[in-house]
mmCIF file of C-alpha atoms in Angstrom:
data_model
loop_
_atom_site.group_PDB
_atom_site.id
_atom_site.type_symbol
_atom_site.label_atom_id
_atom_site.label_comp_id
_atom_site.label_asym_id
_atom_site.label_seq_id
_atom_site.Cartn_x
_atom_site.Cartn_y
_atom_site.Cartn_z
ATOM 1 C CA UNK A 16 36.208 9.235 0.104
ATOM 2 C CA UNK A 17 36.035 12.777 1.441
ATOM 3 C CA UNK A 18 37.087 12.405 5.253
ATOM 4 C CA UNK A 19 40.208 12.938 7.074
ATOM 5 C CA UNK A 20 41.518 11.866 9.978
ATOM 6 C CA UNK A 21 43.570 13.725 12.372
ATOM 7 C CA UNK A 22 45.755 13.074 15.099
ATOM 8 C CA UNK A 23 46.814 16.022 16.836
ATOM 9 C CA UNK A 24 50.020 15.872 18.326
ATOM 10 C CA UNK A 25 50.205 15.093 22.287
ATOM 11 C CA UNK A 26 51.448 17.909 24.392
ATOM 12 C CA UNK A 27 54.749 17.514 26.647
ATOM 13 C CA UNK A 28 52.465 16.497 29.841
ATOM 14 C CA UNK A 29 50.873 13.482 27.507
ATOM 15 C CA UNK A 30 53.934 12.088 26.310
ATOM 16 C CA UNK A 31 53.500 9.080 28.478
ATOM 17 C CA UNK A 32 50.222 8.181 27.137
ATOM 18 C CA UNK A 33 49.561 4.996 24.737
ATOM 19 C CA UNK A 34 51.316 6.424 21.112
ATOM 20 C CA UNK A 35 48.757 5.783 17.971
ATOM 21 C CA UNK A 36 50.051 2.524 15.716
ATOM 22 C CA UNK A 37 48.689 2.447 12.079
ATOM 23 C CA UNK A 38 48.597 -0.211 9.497
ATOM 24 C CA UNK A 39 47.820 -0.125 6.335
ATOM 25 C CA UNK A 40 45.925 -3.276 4.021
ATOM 26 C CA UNK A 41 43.940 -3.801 0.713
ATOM 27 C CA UNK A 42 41.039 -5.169 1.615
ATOM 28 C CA UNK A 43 37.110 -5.806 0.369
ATOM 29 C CA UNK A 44 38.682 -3.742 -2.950
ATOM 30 C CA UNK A 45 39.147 -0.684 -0.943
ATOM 31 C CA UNK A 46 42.629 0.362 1.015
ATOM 32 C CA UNK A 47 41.694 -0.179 4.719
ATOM 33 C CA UNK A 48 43.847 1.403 7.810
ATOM 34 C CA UNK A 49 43.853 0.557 11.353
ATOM 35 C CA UNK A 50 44.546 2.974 13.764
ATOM 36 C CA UNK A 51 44.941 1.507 17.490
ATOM 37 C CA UNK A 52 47.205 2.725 20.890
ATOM 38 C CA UNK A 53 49.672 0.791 22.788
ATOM 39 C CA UNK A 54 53.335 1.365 24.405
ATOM 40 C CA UNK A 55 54.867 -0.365 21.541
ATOM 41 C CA UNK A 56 53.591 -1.981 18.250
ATOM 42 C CA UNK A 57 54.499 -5.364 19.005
ATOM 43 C CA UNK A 58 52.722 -6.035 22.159
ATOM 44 C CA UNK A 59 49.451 -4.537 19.689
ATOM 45 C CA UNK A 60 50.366 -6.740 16.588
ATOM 46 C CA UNK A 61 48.464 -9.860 17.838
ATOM 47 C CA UNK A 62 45.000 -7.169 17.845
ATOM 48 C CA UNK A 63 45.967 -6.264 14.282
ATOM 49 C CA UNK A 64 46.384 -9.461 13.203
ATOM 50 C CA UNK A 65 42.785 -10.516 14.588
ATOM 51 C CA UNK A 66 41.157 -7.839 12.969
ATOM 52 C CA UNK A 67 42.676 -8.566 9.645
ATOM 53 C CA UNK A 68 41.756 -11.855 9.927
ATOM 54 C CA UNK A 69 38.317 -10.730 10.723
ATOM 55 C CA UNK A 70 37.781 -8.597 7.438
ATOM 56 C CA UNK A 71 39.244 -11.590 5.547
ATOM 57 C CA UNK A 72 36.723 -13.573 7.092
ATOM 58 C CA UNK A 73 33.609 -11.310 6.186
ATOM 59 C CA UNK A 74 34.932 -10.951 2.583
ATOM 60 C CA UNK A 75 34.739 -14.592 1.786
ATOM 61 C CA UNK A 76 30.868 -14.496 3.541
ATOM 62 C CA UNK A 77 29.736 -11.955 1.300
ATOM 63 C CA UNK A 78 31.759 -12.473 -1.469
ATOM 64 C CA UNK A 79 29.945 -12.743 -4.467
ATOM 65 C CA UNK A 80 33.298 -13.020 -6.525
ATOM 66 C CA UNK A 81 34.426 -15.730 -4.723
ATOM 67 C CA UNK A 82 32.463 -18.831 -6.557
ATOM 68 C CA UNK A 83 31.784 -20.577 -2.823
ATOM 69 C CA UNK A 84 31.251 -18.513 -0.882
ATOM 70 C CA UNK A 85 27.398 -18.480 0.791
ATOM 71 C CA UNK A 86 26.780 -15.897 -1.410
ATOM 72 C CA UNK A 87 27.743 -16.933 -4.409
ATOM 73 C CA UNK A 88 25.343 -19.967 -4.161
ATOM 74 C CA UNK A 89 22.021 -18.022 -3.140
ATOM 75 C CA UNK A 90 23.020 -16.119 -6.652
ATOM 76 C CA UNK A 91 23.714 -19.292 -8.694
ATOM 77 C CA UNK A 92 20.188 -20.688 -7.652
ATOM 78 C CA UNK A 93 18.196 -17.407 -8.520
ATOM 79 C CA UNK A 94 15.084 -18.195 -9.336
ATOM 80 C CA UNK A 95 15.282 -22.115 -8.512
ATOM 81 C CA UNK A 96 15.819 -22.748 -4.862
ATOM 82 C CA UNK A 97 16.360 -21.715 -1.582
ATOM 83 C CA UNK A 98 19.832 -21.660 -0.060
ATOM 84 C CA UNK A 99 20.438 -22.351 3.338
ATOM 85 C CA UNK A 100 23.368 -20.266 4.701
ATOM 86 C CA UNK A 101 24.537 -18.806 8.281
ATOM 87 C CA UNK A 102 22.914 -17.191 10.659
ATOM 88 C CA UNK A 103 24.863 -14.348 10.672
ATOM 89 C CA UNK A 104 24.718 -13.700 6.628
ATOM 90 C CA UNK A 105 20.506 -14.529 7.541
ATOM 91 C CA UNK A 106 21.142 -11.029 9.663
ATOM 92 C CA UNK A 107 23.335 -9.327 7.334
ATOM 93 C CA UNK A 108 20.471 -9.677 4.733
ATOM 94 C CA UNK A 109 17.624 -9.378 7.118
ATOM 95 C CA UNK A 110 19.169 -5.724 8.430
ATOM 96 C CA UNK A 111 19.639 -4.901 4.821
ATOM 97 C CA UNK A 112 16.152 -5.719 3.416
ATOM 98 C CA UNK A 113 15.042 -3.816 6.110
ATOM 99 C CA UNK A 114 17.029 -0.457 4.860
ATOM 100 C CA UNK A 115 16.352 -1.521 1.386
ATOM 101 C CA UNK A 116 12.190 -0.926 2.787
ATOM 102 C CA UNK A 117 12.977 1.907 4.689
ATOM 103 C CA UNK A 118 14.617 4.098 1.348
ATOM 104 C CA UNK A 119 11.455 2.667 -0.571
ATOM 105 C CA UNK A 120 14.556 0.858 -2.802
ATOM 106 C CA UNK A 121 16.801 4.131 -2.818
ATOM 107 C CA UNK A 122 19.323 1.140 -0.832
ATOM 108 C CA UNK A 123 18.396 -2.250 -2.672
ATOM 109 C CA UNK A 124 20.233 -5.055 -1.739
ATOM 110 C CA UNK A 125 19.360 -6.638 -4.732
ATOM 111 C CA UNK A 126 21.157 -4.160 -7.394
ATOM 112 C CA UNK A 127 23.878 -6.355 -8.173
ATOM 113 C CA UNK A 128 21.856 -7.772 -10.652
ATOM 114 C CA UNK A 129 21.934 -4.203 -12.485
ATOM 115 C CA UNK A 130 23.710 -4.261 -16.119
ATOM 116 C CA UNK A 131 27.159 -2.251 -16.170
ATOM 117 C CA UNK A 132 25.929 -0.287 -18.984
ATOM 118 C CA UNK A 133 27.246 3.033 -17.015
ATOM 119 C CA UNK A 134 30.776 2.963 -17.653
ATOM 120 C CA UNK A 135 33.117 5.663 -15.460
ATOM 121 C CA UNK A 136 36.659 4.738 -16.599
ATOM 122 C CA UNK A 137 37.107 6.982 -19.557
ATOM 123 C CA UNK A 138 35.291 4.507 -22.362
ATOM 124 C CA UNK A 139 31.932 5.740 -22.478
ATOM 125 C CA UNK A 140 31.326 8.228 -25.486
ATOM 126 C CA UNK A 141 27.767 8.974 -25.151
ATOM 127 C CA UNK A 142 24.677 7.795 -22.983
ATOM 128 C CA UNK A 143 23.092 4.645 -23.196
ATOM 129 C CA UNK A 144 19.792 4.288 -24.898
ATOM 130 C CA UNK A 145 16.810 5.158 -22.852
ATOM 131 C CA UNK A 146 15.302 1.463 -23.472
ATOM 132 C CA UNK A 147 18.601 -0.107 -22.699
ATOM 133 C CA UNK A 148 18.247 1.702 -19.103
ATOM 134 C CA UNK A 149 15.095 0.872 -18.229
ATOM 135 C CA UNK A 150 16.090 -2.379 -18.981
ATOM 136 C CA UNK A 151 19.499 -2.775 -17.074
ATOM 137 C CA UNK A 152 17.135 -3.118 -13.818
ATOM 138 C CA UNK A 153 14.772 -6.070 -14.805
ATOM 139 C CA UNK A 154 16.306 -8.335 -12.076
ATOM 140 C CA UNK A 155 16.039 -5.754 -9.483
ATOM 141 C CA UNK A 156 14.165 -5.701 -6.887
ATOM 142 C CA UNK A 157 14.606 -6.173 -3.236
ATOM 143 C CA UNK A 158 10.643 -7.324 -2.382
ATOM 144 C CA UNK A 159 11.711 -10.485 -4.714
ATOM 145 C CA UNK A 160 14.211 -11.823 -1.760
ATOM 146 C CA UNK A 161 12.587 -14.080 0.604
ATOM 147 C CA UNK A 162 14.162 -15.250 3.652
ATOM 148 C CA UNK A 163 12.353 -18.416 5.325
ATOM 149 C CA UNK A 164 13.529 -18.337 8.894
ATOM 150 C CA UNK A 165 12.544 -21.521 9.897
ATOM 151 C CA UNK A 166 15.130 -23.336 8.496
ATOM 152 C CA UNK A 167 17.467 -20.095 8.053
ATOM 153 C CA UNK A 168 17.422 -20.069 4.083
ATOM 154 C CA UNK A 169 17.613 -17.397 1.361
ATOM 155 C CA UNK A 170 15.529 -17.308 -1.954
ATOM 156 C CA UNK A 171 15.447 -15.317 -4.923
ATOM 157 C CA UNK A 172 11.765 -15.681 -7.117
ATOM 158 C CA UNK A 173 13.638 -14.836 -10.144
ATOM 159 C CA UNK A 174 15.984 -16.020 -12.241
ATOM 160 C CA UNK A 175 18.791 -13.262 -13.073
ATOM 161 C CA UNK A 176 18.778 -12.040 -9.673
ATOM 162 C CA UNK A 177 21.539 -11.382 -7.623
ATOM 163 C CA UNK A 178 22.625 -9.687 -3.749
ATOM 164 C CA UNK A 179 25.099 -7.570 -3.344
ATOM 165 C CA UNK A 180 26.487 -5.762 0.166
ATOM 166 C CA UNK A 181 28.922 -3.295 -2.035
ATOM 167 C CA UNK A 182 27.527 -0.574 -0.010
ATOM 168 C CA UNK A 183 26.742 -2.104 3.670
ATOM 169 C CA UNK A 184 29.961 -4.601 3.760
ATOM 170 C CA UNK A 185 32.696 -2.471 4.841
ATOM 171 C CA UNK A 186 30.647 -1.095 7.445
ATOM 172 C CA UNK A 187 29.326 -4.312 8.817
ATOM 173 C CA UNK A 188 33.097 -5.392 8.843
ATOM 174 C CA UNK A 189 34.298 -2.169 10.785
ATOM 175 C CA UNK A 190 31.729 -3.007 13.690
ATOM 176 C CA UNK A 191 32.752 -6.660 13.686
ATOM 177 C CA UNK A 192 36.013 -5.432 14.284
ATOM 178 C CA UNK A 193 35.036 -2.753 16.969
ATOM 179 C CA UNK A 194 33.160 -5.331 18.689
ATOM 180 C CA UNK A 195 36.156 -7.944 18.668
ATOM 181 C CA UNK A 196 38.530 -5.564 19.421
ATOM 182 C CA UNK A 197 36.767 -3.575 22.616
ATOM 183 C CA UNK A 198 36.207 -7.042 24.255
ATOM 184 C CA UNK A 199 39.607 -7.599 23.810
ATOM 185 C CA UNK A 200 40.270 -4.957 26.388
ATOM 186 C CA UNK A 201 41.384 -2.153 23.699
ATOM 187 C CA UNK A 202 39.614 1.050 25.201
ATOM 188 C CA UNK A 203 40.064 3.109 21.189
ATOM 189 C CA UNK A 204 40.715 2.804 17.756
ATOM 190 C CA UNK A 205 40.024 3.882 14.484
ATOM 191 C CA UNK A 206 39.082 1.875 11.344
ATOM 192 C CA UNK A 207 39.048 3.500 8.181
ATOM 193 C CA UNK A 208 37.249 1.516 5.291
ATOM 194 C CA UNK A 209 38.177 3.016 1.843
ATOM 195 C CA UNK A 210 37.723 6.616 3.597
ATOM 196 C CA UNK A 211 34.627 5.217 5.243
ATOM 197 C CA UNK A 212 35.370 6.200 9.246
ATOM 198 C CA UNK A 213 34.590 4.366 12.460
ATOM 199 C CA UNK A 214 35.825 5.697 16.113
ATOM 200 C CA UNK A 215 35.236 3.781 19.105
ATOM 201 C CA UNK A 216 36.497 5.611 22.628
ATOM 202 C CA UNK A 217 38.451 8.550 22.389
ATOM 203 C CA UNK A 218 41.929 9.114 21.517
ATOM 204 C CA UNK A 219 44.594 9.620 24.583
ATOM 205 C CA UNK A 220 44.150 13.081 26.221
ATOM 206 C CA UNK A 221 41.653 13.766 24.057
ATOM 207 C CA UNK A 222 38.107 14.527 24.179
ATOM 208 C CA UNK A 223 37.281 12.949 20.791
ATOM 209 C CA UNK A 224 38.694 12.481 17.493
ATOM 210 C CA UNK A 225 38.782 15.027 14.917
ATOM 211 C CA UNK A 226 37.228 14.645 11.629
ATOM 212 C CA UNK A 227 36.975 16.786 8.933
ATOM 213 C CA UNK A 228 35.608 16.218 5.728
ATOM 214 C CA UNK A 229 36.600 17.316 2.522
ATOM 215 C CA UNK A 230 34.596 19.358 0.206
ATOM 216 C CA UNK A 231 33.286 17.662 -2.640
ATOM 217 C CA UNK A 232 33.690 20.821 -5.537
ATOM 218 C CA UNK A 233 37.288 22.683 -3.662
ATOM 219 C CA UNK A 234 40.208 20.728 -2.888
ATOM 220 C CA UNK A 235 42.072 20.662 0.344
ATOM 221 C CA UNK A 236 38.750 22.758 1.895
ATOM 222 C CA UNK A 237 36.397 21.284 4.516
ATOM 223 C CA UNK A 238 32.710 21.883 4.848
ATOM 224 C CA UNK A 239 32.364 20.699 8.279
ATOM 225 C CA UNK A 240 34.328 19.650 11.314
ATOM 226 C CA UNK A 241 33.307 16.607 13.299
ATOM 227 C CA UNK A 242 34.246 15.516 16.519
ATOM 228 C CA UNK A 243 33.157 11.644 17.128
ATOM 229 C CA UNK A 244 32.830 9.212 19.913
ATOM 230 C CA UNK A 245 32.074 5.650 19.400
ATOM 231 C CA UNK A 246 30.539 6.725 16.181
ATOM 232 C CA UNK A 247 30.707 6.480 12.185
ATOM 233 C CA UNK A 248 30.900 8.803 9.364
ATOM 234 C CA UNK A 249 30.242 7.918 6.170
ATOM 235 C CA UNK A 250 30.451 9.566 2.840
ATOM 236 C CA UNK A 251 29.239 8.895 -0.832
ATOM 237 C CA UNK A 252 30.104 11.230 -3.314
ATOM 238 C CA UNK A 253 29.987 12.054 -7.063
ATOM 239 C CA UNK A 254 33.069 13.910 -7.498
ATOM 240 C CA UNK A 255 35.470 10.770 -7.716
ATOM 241 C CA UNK A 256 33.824 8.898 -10.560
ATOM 242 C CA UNK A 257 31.796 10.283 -13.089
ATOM 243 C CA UNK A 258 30.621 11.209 -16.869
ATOM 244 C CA UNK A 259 30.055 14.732 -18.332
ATOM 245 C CA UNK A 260 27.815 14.971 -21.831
ATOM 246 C CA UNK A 261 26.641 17.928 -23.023
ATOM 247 C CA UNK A 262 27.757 19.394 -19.920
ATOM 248 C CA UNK A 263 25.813 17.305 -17.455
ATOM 249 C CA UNK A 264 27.593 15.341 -14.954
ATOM 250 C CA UNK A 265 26.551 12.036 -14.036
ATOM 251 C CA UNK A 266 27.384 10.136 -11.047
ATOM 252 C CA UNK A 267 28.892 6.546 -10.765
ATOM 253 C CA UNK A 268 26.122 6.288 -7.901
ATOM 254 C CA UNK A 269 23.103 4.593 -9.779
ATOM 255 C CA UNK A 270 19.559 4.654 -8.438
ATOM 256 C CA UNK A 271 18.204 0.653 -8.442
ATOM 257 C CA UNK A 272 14.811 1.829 -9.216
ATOM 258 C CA UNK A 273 15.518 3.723 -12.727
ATOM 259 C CA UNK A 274 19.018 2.579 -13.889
ATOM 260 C CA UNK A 275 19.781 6.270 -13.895
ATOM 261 C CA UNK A 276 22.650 7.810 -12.043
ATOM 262 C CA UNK A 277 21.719 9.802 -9.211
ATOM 263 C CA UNK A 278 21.915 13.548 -9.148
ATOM 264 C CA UNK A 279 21.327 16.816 -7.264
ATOM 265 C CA UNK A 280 23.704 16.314 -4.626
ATOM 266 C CA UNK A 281 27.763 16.430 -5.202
ATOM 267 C CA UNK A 282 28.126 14.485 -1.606
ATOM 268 C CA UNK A 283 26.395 12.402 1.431
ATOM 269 C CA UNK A 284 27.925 12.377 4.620
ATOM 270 C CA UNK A 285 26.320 9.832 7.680
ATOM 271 C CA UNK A 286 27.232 10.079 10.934
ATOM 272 C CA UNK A 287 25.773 7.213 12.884
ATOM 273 C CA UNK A 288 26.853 4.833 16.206
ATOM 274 C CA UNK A 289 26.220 1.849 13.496
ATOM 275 C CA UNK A 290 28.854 1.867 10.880
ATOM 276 C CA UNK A 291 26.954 -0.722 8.797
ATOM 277 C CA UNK A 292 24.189 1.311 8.700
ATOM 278 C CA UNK A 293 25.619 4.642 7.879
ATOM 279 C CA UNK A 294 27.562 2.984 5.099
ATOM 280 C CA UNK A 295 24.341 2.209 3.724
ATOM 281 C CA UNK A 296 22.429 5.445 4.522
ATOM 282 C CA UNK A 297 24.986 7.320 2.297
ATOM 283 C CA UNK A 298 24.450 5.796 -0.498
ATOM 284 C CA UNK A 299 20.496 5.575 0.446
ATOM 285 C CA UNK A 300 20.136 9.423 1.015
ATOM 286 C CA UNK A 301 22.779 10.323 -2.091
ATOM 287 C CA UNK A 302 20.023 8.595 -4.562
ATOM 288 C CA UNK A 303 16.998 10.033 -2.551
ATOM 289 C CA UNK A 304 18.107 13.620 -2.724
ATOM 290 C CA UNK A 305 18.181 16.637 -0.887
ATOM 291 C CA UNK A 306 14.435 16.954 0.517
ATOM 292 C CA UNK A 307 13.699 12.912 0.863
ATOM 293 C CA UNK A 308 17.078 12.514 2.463
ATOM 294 C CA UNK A 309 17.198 15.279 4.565
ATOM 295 C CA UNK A 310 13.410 14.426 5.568
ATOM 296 C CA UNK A 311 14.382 10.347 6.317
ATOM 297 C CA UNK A 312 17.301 11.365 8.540
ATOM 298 C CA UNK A 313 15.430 13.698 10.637
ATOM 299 C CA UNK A 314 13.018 10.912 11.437
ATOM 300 C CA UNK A 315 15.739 8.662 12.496
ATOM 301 C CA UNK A 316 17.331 8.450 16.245
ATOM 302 C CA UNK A 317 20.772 9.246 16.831
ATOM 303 C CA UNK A 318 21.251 9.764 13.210
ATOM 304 C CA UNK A 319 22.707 13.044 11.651
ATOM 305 C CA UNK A 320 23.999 14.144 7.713
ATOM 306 C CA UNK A 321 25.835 16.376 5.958
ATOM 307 C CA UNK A 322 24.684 17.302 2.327
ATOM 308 C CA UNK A 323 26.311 19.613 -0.408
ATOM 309 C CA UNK A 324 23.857 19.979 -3.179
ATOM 310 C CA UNK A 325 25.102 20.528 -6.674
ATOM 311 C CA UNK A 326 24.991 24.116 -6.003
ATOM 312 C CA UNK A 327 27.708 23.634 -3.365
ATOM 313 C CA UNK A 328 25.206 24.767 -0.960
ATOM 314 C CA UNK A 329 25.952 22.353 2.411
ATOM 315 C CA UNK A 330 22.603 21.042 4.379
ATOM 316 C CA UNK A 331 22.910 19.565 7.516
ATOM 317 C CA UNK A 332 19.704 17.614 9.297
ATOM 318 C CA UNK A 333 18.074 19.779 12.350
ATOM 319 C CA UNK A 334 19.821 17.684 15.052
ATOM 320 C CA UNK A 335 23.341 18.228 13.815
ATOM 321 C CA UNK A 336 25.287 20.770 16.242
ATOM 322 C CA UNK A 337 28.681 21.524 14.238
ATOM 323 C CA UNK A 338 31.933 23.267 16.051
ATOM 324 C CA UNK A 339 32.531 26.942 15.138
ATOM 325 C CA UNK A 340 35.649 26.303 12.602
ATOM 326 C CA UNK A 341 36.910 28.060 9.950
ATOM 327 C CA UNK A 342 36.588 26.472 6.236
ATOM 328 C CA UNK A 343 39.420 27.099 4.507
ATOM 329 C CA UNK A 344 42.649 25.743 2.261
ATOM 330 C CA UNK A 345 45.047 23.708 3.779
ATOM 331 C CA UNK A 346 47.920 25.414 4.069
ATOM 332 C CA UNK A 347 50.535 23.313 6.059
ATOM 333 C CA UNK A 348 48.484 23.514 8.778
ATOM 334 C CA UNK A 349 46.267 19.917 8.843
ATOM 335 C CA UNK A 350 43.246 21.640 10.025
ATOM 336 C CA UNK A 351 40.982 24.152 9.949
ATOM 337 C CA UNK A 352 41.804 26.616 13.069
ATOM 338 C CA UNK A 353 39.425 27.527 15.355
ATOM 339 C CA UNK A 354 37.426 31.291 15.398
ATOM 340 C CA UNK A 355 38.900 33.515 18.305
#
């Protein structure tokens, strides 16, 4: 997704210290890696294969592929009854209608119900109909899900509707893991969702780990350099997936409230100590645009982005305090080098 992880080699003097053990899965339709420090891997394989087990876990929850899971059912009785399901998918969707209010619908929990008329593997040959748009959103609409909590149940008043957590479930599953994983006693890690990053502690010998992220328009350049403590960063971007007609670009990023992809920005970067809810600030902030985006941020707590416009122009919000690095190509050298 346009970050990058890097793990500077340890200096003669830190050769002792806990070495970094990575593994690699497919998981929630995105590849996954765990980064986590011990003397050997085997005495660390019993944390991997909890936090695994974890992700598994959340991905049958919020599954709505998966024909029972809890999802599944509160999208099979759309518009006819309310589904009673766990407390902790109550709070998944309760923390997610709230973002869905807070973006005015930019986030909408409810756009899984939006018609795949936006096609970005190669098949589309010209742009839909403006009708057929405005149409592809009829069942949208986050202010239609009700949740009742005395009795812990989920309703949607229409028929046609359905939830999604495509862009809040891998972060919600990299802070289950965090949390499982820290009061297991392990003091740092590093999960990386799809390219979606979450750090907890700091890396041996270090002061925090390094992150730099990619720039959306140049390959192998970096806009920014970010060092991170028990923090997120998060990016959506446009420069992955996308149609061109009549030179225009379009986005595989859709807004929920007009059917249309998203544009004005080539990428979205979140950093945030919640990883579930910079995964869904990204794609929030993406739809919203420069000046909304920039302006919801700023009124946030603890909460900083990184914006390149589609004039490759980067923005940053006004509490964002970046390292003086060099951008430039990578060049066997995995990162940018610092200004004398």
């Amino acid at each position: 997704m346009g970050c990058l992880l890097v793990l500077t080699l340890a200096s003669s003097k830190l050769l002792a210290q806990p070495k970094a053990f990575v593994q690699h899965r497919s998981k929630m339709g995105s590849a996954f890696s765990l980064t986590l420090y011990g003397t050997d891997e085997a005495s660390l394989q019993p944390h991997f294969a909890r936090a695994w087990a974890e992700i598994d876990r959340i991905e049958r929850l919020i599954s709505s592929w998966q024909a029972n899971s809890q999802t599944s059912k509160i999208n099979q009785q759309a518009g006819q009854k309310a589904v009673p399901v766990s407390k902790e998918l109550y709070d998944l969707i309760y923390r997610a209608l709230k973002v869905s209010r807070l973006t005015k619908g930019a986030f909408d929990i409810s756009y899984a119900a939006m018609d795949r008329i936006w096609k970005f593997d190669g098949s589309m040959t010209e742009l839909p109909p403006p009708e057929k748009i405005q149409a592809s959103i009829r069942h949208v609409g986050y202010a239609q899900v009700e949740l009742r909590p005395s009795d812990t149940t989920v309703f949607l008043k229409q028929s046609g509707m359905k939830i999604g957590f495509g862009a809040i479930g891998k972060g919600y599953a990299a802070n289950r893991v965090r949390d499982l994983l820290k009061k297991a006693g392990l003091a740092q890690g590093l999960i990386n969702a799809g390219g979606d990053l979450f750090c907890w502690g700091k890396p041996p010998g270090k002061k925090y780990w390094e992150i730099g992220l990619a720039h959306p328009a140049k390959p192998g350049q970096w806009i920014a350099w970010i060092p991170l403590r028990d923090q997120s960063v998060v990016t959506s971007g446009d420069y992955e997936r996308f149609v061109e007609f009549e030179g225009k670009q379009y986005a595989h990023i859709i807004d929920p409230r007009t059917g249309w992809p998203a544009s004005g920005l080539k990428s979205v970067s979140v950093i945030c100590p919640d990883a579930e809810l910079a995964d869904a600030l990204a794609t929030a902030v993406f739809v919203m645009g420069a000046q909304k985006g920039l302006a919801l941020v700023n009124q946030l707590k603890g909460i900083e982005c990184i914006l390149v416009n589609d004039q490759d122009q980067m923005l940053q919000s006004k509490g964002l305090v970046l390292p003086d690095f060099d951008a430039r190509p990578l060049d066997g050298a995995i990162f940018p080098e610092k200004k004398p």
